[in-house]
Short mmCIF file of C-alpha atoms in Angstrom, two decimals:
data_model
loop_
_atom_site.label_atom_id
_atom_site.label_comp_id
_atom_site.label_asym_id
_atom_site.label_seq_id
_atom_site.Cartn_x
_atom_site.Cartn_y
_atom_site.Cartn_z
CA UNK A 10 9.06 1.20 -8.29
CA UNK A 11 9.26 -2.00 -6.47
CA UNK A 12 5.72 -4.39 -6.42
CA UNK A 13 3.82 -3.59 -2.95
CA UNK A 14 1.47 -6.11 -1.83
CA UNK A 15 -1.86 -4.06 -0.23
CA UNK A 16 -4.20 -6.18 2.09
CA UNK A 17 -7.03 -4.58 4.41
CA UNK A 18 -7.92 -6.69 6.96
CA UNK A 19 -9.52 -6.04 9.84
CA UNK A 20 -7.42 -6.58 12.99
CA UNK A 21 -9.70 -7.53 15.36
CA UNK A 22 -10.77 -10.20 13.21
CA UNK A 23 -7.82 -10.96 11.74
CA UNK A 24 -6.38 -11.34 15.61
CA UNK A 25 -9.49 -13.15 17.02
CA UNK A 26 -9.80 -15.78 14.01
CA UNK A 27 -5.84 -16.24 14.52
CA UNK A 28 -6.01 -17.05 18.17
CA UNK A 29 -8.75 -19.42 16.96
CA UNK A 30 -6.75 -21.58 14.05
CA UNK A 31 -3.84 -21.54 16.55
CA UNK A 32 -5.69 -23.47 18.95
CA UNK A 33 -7.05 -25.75 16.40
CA UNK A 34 -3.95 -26.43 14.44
CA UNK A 35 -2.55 -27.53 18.26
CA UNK A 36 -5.72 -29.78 19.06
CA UNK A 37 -5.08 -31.56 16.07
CA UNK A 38 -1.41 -32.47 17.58
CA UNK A 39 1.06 -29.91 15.93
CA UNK A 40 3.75 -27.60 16.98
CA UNK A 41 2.36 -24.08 16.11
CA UNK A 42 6.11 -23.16 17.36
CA UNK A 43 7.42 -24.87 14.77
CA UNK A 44 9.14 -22.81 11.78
CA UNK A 45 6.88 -23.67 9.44
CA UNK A 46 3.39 -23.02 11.12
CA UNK A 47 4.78 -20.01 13.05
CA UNK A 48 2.73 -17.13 11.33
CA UNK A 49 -0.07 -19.64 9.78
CA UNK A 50 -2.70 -19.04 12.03
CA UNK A 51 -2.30 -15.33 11.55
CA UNK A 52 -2.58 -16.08 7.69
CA UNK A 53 -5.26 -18.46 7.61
CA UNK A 54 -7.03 -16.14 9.42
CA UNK A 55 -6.57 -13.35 6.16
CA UNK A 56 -7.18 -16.03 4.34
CA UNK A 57 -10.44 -16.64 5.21
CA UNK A 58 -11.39 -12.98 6.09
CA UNK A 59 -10.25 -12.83 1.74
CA UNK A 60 -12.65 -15.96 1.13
CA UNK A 61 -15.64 -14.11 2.64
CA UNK A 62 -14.95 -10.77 2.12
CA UNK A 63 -18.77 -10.76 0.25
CA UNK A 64 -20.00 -10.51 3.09
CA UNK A 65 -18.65 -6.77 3.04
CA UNK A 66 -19.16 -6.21 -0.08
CA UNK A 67 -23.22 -4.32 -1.83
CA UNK A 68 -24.12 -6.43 -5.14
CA UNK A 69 -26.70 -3.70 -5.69
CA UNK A 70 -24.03 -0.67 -5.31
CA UNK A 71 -21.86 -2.82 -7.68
CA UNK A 72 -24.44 -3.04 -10.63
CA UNK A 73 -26.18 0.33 -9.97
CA UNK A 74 -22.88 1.97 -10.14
CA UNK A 75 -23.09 0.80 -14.32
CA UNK A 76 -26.37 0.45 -14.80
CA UNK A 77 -27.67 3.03 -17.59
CA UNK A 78 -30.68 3.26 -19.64
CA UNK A 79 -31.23 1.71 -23.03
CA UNK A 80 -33.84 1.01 -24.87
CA UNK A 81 -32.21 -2.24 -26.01
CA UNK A 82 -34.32 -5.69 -25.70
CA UNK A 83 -32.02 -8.50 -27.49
CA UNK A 84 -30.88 -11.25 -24.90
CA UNK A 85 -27.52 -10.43 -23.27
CA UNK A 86 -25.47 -13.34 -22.52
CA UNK A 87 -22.09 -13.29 -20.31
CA UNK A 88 -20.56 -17.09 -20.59
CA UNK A 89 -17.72 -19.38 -18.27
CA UNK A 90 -17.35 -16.48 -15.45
CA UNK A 91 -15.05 -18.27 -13.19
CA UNK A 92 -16.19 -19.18 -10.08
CA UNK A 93 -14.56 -19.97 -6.94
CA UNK A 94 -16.73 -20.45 -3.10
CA UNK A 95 -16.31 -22.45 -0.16
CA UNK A 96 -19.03 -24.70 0.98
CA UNK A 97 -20.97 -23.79 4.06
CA UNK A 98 -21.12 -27.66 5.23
CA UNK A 99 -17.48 -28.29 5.27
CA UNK A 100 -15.58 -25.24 4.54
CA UNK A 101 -14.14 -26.75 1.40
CA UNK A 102 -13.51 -24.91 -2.08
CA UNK A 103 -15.69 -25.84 -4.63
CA UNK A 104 -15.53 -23.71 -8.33
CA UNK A 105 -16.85 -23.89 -11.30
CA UNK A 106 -18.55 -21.35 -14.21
CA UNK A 107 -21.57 -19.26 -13.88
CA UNK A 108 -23.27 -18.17 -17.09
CA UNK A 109 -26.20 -15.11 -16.97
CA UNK A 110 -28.34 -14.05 -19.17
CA UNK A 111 -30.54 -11.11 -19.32
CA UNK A 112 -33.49 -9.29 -21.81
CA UNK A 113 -33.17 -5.97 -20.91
CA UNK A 114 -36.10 -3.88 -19.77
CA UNK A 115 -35.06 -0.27 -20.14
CA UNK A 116 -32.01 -0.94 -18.15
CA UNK A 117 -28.69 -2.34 -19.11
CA UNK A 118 -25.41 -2.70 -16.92
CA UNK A 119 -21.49 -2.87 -17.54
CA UNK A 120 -20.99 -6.18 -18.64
CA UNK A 121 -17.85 -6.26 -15.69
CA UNK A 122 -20.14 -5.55 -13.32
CA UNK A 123 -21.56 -9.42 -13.79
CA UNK A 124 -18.63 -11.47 -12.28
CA UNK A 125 -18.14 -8.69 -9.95
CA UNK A 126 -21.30 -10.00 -8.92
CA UNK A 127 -20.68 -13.74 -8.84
CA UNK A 128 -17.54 -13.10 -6.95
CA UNK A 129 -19.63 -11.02 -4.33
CA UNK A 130 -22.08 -13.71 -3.53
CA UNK A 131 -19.30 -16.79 -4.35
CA UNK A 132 -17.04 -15.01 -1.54
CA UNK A 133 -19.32 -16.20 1.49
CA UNK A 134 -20.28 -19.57 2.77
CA UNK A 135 -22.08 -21.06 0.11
CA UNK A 136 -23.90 -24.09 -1.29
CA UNK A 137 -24.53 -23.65 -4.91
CA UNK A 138 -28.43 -23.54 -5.07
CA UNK A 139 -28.61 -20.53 -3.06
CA UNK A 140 -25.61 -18.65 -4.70
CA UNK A 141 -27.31 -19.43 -8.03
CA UNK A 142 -30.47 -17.74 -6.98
CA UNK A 143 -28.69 -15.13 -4.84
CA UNK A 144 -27.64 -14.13 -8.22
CA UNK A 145 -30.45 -14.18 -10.08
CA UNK A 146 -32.47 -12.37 -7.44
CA UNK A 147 -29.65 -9.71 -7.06
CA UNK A 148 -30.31 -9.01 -10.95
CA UNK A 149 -33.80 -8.98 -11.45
CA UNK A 150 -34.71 -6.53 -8.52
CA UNK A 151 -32.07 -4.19 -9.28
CA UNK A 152 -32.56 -4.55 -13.29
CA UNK A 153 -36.16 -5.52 -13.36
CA UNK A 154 -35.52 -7.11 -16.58
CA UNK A 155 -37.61 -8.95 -18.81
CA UNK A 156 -35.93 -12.04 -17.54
CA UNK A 157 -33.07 -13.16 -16.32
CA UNK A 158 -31.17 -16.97 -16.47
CA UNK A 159 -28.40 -17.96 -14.17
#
């Protein structure tokens, strides 16, 4: 079966924010009829819509939805999740690694669910001190655990 690429975008968006580049990418002196920047605007516009998609997404639903009981109280440590945002003050990319750690309380969760929740936060505008402790915050109210390092 050949490979089929599956995007869901939202069309209003995606036709609002491409309107929107087009009329930047000609302020800034180009051709948008030109070969090459013919269907940009339409995907910088998924583009971004894919860079903030956190926006959409529930941290809470993500770790709830593995989050089991266990009597359990050693430190649990997830190390170099990848990380990947764009800055709020310039719209640039900046990346790096995120490591958590955690002393359960009763609770434990799917140690996937972790970077799912990195990626969550990391996937909206961003400066790092607030994603840090959007993190953190995210785990210790839904977890309640003993304590909890980002």
């Amino acid at each position: 079966m050949p490979y089929k690429k599956f995007e869901e975008y939202s069309m209003q968006v995606t036709d609002d924010v491409k309107d929107r580049y087009k009329k930047i990418i000609e302020d800034l002196g180009e051709d948008t009829k030109r070969d090459g920047l013919l269907k940009t605007p339409e995907r910088a516009a998924k583009a971004m819509q894919f860079l903030t998609q956190g926006y959409e997404q529930d941290p809470v639903e993500i770790l709830t939805s593995a989050m089991f009981k266990e009597s359990y109280n050693e430190m649990v440590i997830v190390k170099d999740i990848e990380l990947y945002s764009l800055c709020e003050h310039h719209i640039l990319p900046f990346f790096g690694k995120v490591h958590i750690a955690y002393i359960p309380n009763g609770h434990i969760v799917g140690l996937s669910k972790l970077p799912r929740i990195v990626d969550v936060f990391a996937r909206r505008l961003q400066v790092q001190e607030r994603l840090t402790e959007q993190i953190l915050d995210c785990i210790n109210d839904t977890l309640k655990p003993q304590g909890v390092a980002v």
